[in-house]
CSV table of C-alpha atoms in Angstrom, one decimal:
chain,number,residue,atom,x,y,z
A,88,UNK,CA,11.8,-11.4,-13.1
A,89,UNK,CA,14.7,-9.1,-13.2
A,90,UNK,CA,15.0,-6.4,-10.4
A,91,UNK,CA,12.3,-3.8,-10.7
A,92,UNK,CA,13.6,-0.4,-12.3
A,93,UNK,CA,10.6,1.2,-11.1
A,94,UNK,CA,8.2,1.2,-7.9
A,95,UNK,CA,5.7,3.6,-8.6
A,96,UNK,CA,3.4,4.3,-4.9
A,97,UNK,CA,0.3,6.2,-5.0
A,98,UNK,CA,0.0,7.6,-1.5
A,99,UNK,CA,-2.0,10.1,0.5
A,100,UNK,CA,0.3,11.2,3.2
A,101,UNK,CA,3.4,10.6,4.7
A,102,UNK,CA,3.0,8.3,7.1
A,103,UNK,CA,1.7,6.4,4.3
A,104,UNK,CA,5.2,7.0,2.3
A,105,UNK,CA,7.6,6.4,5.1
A,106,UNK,CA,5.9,2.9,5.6
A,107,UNK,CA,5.9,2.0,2.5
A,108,UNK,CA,9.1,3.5,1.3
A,109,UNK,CA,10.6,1.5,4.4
A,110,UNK,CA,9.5,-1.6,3.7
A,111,UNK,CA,10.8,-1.5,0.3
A,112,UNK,CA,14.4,-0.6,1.5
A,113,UNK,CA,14.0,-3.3,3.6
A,114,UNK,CA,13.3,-5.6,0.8
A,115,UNK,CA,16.3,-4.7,-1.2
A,116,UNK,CA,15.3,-1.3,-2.9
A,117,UNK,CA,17.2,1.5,-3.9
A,118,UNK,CA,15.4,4.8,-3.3
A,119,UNK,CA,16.2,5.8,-7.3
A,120,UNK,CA,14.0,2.8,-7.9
A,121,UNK,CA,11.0,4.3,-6.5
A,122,UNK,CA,8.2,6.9,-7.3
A,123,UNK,CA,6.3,8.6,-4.9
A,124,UNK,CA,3.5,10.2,-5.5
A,125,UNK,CA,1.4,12.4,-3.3
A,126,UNK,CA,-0.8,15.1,-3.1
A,127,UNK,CA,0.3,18.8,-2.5
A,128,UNK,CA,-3.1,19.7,-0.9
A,129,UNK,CA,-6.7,18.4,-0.5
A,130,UNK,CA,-8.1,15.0,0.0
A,131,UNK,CA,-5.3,12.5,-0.5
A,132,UNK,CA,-8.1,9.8,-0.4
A,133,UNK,CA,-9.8,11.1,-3.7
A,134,UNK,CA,-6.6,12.3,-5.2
A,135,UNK,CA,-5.5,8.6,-4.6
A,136,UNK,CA,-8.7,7.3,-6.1
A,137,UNK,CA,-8.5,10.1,-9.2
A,138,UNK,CA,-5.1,9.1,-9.6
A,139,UNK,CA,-5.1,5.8,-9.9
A,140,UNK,CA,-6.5,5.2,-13.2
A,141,UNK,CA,-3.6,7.4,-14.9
A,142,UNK,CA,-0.6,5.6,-13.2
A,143,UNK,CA,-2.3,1.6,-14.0
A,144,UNK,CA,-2.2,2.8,-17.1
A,145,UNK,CA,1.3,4.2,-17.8
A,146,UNK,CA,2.1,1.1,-15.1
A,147,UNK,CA,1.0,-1.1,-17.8
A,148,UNK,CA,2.5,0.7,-20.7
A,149,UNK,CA,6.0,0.7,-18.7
A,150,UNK,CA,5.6,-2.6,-17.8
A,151,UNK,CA,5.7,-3.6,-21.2
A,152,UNK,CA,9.4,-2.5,-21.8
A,153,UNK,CA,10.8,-2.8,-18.3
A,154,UNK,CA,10.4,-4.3,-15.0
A,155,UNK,CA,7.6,-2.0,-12.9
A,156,UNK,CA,5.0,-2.5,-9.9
A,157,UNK,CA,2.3,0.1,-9.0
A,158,UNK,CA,1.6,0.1,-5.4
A,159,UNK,CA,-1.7,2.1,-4.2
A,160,UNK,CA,-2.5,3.2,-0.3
A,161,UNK,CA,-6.1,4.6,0.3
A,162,UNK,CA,-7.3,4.3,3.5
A,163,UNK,CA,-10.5,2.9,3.8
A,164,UNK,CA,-11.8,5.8,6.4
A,165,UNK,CA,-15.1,4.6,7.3
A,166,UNK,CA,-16.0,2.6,4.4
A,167,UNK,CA,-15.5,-1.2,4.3
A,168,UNK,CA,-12.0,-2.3,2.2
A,169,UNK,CA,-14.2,-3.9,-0.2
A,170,UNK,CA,-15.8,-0.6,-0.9
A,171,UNK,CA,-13.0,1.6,-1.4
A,172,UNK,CA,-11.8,-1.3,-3.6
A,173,UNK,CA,-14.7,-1.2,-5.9
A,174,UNK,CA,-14.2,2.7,-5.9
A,175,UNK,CA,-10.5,2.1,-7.7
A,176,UNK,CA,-12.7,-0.3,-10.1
A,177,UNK,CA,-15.5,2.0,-11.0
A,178,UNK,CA,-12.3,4.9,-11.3
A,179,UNK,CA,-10.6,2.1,-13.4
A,180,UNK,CA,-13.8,1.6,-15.6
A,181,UNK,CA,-14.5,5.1,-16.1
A,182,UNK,CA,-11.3,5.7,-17.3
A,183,UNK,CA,-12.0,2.6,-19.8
A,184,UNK,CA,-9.1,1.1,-18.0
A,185,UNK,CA,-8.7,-2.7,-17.5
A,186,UNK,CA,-9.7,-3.7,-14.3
A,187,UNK,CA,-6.5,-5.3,-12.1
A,188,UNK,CA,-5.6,-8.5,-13.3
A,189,UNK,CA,-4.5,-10.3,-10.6
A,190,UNK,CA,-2.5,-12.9,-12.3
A,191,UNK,CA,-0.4,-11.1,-14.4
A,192,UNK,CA,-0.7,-7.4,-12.8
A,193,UNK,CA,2.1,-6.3,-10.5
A,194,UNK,CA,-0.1,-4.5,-9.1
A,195,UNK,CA,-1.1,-3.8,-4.8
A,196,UNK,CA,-3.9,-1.7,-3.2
A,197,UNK,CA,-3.6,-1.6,-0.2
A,198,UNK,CA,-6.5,-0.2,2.1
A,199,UNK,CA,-6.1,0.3,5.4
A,200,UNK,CA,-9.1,0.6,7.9
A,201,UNK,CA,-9.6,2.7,9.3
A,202,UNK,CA,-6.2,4.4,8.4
A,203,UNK,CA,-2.7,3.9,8.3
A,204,UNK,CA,-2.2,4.4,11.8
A,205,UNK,CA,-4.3,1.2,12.4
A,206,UNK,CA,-1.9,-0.8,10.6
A,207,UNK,CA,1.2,0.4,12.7
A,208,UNK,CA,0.0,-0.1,15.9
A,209,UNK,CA,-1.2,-3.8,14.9
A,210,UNK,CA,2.2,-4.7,13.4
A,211,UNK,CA,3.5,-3.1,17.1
A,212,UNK,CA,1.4,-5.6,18.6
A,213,UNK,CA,-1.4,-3.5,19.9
A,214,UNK,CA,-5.0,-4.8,20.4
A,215,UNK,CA,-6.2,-2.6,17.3
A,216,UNK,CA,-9.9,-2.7,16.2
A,217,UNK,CA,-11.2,-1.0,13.0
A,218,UNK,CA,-14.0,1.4,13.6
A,219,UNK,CA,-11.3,3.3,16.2
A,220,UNK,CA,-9.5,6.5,14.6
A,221,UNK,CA,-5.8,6.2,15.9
A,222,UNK,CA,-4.6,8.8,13.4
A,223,UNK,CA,-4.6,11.7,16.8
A,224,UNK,CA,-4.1,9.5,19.7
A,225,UNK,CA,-0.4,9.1,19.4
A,226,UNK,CA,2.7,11.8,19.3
A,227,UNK,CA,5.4,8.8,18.6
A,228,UNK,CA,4.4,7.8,15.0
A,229,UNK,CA,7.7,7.7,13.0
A,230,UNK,CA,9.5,6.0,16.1
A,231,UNK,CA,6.9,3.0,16.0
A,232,UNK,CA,7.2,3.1,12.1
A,233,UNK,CA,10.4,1.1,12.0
A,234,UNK,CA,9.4,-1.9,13.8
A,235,UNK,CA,5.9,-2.3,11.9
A,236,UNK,CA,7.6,-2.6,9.0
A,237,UNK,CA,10.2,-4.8,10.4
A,238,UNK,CA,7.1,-7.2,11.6
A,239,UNK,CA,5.0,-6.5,8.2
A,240,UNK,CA,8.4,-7.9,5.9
A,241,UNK,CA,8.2,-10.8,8.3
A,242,UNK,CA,4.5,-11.5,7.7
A,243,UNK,CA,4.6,-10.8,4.1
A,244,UNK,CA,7.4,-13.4,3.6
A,245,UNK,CA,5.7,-16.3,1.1
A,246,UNK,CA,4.1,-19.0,3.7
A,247,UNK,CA,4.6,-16.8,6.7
A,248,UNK,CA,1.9,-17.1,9.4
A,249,UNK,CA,0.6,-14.4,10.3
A,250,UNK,CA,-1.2,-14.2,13.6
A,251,UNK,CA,-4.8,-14.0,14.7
A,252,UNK,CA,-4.2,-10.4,16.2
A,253,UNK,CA,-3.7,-8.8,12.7
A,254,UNK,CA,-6.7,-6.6,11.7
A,255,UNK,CA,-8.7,-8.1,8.6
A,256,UNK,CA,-7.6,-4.9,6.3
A,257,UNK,CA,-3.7,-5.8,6.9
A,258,UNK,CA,-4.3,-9.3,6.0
A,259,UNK,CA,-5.4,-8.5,2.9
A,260,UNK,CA,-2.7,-6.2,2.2
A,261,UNK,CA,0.0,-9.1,3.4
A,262,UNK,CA,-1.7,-10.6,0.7
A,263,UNK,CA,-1.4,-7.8,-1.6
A,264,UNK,CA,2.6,-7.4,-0.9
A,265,UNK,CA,2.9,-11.2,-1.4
A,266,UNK,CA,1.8,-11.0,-5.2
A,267,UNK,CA,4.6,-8.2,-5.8
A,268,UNK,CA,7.5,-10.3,-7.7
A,269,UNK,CA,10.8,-9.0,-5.5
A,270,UNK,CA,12.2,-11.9,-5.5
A,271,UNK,CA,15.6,-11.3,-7.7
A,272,UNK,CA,15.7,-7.5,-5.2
């Protein structure tokens, strides 16, 4: 697959963007080859999950003509990841929207639990647990930023191994990344 003209990312804040928009520099992306989209007020979780539905849908119609991936954060908040992801689907299926096709989609959600802020501190190496709200225990955010995403491109490498400290959420957004086609980027 060609180089992607377009990363669109569905995001509800900006720790959410500078993570994501990092790792896709690192990667090989040019920030004209990416969308960010975010809310300008309210909750960026149900923005996310209102949003989603639209941009799968112009993904897909895009995809068609030109090389495109949809990325989606939502943090899971106090829900499991399996039931903000079934949120997306019933959003998908109101919509009358295919559901994700993993196969052929270039498509990732990734769900963080309990938030973002979870994920960083695990790809720093902390002893993170889930059901802890890190999002206000920390001034130092953007600085510890850089090296999660350094560690997160590692463990999102094909057949990388990731190691038993990373939170179950992360794992499945490794997994996630790891069906994203950047390999000519």
């Amino acid at each position: 697959m060609a180089k992607p003209s377009l990363v669109i990312v569905l995001i509800e804040d900006s720790r959410q963007q500078q993570l994501v928009f990092r790792y896709l520099r690192w990667i090989g992306l040019e920030p004209h080859a990416m969308r960010f989209l975010r809310p300008t007020s309210g909750s960026g979780e149900q923005w996310v999950r209102e949003r989603f539905p639209i941009e799968v849908d112009a993904y897909r119609r895009r995809s068609a003509r030109t090389a495109t991936k949809l990325i989606a954060v939502i943090d899971a908040d106090n829900l499991m990841v399996q039931e903000r992801l079934a949120q997306l689907d019933q959003k998908l299926l109101e919509n009358a929207v295919d559901l994700i096709r993993m196969e052929a989609d270039q498509v990732a959600r990734l769900v963080p639990r309990r938030n973002i802020e979870t994920w960083i501190l695990c790809l720093n190496g902390a002893a993170v647990d889930e059901e802890t709200d890190y999002k206000r225990t920390r001034n130092d955010w953007a600085e510890l930023i850089r090296p999660a995403v350094d560690v997160l491109y590692t463990w999102s490498r094909p057949n990388a191994q990731v190691p038993r400290y990373c939170v179950p959420s992360l794992q499945l957004g490794i997994g996630e990344l790891r069906r994203l086609d950047f390999r000519d980027v």
